[in-house]
Amino acid sequence: MAADGVTVIRAPSSERMNLDEAIIEVIEYADARGFVIRVCAIAEPSRVLHALDFAEDLIDEPAQLGPWADCWEGLRRGLALVDPTR
């Protein structure tokens, strides 16, 4: 996904995610950063791989992301995925 301008960040735990127990977060910034995917480092690898597949679909259809909001990181919109298999 890096070739498509997507940054993947491994966060140390779900506490740093926007939702408790989130596996990944897909964030689209309104500046040159573009898309960022934050991955929970303690999630099971099989769940992370499935969530990343779902994240790719979100990036292809960004209208599925939440509304723009101001936050300490800048103007962005996004979605935290707790379990995309449900």
Short mmCIF file of C-alpha atoms in Angstrom, two decimals:
data_model
loop_
_atom_site.label_atom_id
_atom_site.label_comp_id
_atom_site.label_asym_id
_atom_site.label_seq_id
_atom_site.Cartn_x
_atom_site.Cartn_y
_atom_site.Cartn_z
CA MET A 1 0.00 0.00 0.00
CA ALA A 2 2.97 2.34 0.45
CA ALA A 3 3.24 2.62 -3.34
CA ASP A 4 -0.29 4.04 -3.31
CA GLY A 5 0.69 6.75 -0.81
CA VAL A 6 -0.57 4.91 2.27
CA THR A 7 1.41 5.01 5.51
CA VAL A 8 1.08 2.07 7.92
CA ILE A 9 1.92 2.74 11.60
CA ARG A 10 2.06 0.04 14.25
CA ALA A 11 0.63 1.52 17.46
CA PRO A 12 1.73 -0.12 20.72
CA SER A 13 -1.76 -0.97 21.93
CA SER A 14 -5.47 -0.45 21.37
CA GLU A 15 -5.44 2.33 24.00
CA ARG A 16 -3.85 4.64 21.41
CA MET A 17 -6.60 3.87 18.90
CA ASN A 18 -9.80 5.93 18.66
CA LEU A 19 -11.92 2.96 19.73
CA ASP A 20 -11.08 0.42 22.42
CA GLU A 21 -10.02 -2.92 20.95
CA ALA A 22 -9.59 -1.42 17.47
CA ILE A 23 -7.48 -3.56 15.13
CA ILE A 24 -6.76 -0.81 12.62
CA GLU A 25 -7.64 2.79 11.94
CA VAL A 26 -7.87 4.24 8.44
CA ILE A 27 -7.31 8.00 8.52
CA GLU A 28 -7.42 10.37 5.54
CA TYR A 29 -5.71 13.72 6.16
CA ALA A 30 -6.64 16.88 4.26
CA ASP A 31 -2.98 17.59 3.47
CA ALA A 32 0.01 15.90 1.83
CA ARG A 33 -0.02 13.02 4.34
CA GLY A 34 -2.94 11.41 2.50
CA PHE A 35 -4.04 8.10 4.02
CA VAL A 36 -2.57 6.64 7.21
CA ILE A 37 -3.36 3.20 8.59
CA ARG A 38 -2.64 2.64 12.28
CA VAL A 39 -2.31 -1.02 13.24
CA CYS A 40 -2.65 -2.33 16.79
CA ALA A 41 0.60 -4.15 17.60
CA ILE A 42 -1.09 -6.61 19.99
CA ALA A 43 -3.79 -7.86 17.59
CA GLU A 44 -3.54 -11.39 16.22
CA PRO A 45 -1.73 -11.41 12.83
CA SER A 46 -4.61 -13.15 11.03
CA ARG A 47 -7.06 -10.47 12.23
CA VAL A 48 -4.64 -7.71 11.17
CA LEU A 49 -4.31 -9.18 7.67
CA HIS A 50 -8.08 -9.41 7.29
CA ALA A 51 -8.48 -5.85 8.57
CA LEU A 52 -5.85 -4.58 6.13
CA ASP A 53 -7.81 -6.14 3.26
CA PHE A 54 -10.85 -4.22 4.48
CA ALA A 55 -8.73 -1.05 4.78
CA GLU A 56 -7.72 -1.35 1.13
CA ASP A 57 -11.41 -1.41 0.21
CA LEU A 58 -11.97 1.74 2.28
CA ILE A 59 -9.14 3.53 0.53
CA ASP A 60 -10.68 2.62 -2.83
CA GLU A 61 -14.04 4.03 -1.62
CA PRO A 62 -13.13 6.88 0.80
CA ALA A 63 -16.76 8.03 0.99
CA GLN A 64 -17.13 5.27 3.63
CA LEU A 65 -14.85 7.18 6.00
CA GLY A 66 -16.30 9.37 8.75
CA PRO A 67 -16.74 13.15 8.46
CA TRP A 68 -13.87 15.63 8.58
CA ALA A 69 -12.89 16.73 12.08
CA ASP A 70 -10.28 18.95 13.66
CA CYS A 71 -7.92 17.10 15.97
CA TRP A 72 -4.44 17.67 17.37
CA GLU A 73 -2.98 16.00 14.25
CA GLY A 74 -4.86 18.28 11.85
CA LEU A 75 -7.95 18.10 9.69
CA ARG A 76 -8.82 14.45 9.03
CA ARG A 77 -11.56 11.88 8.71
CA GLY A 78 -11.36 8.19 9.45
CA LEU A 79 -12.73 4.92 10.71
CA ALA A 80 -11.51 2.57 13.45
CA LEU A 81 -12.19 -1.09 12.73
CA VAL A 82 -12.86 -3.25 15.76
CA ASP A 83 -13.53 -6.51 13.90
CA PRO A 84 -14.26 -6.35 10.18
CA THR A 85 -15.22 -10.05 10.15
CA ARG A 86 -18.50 -9.32 11.96
#
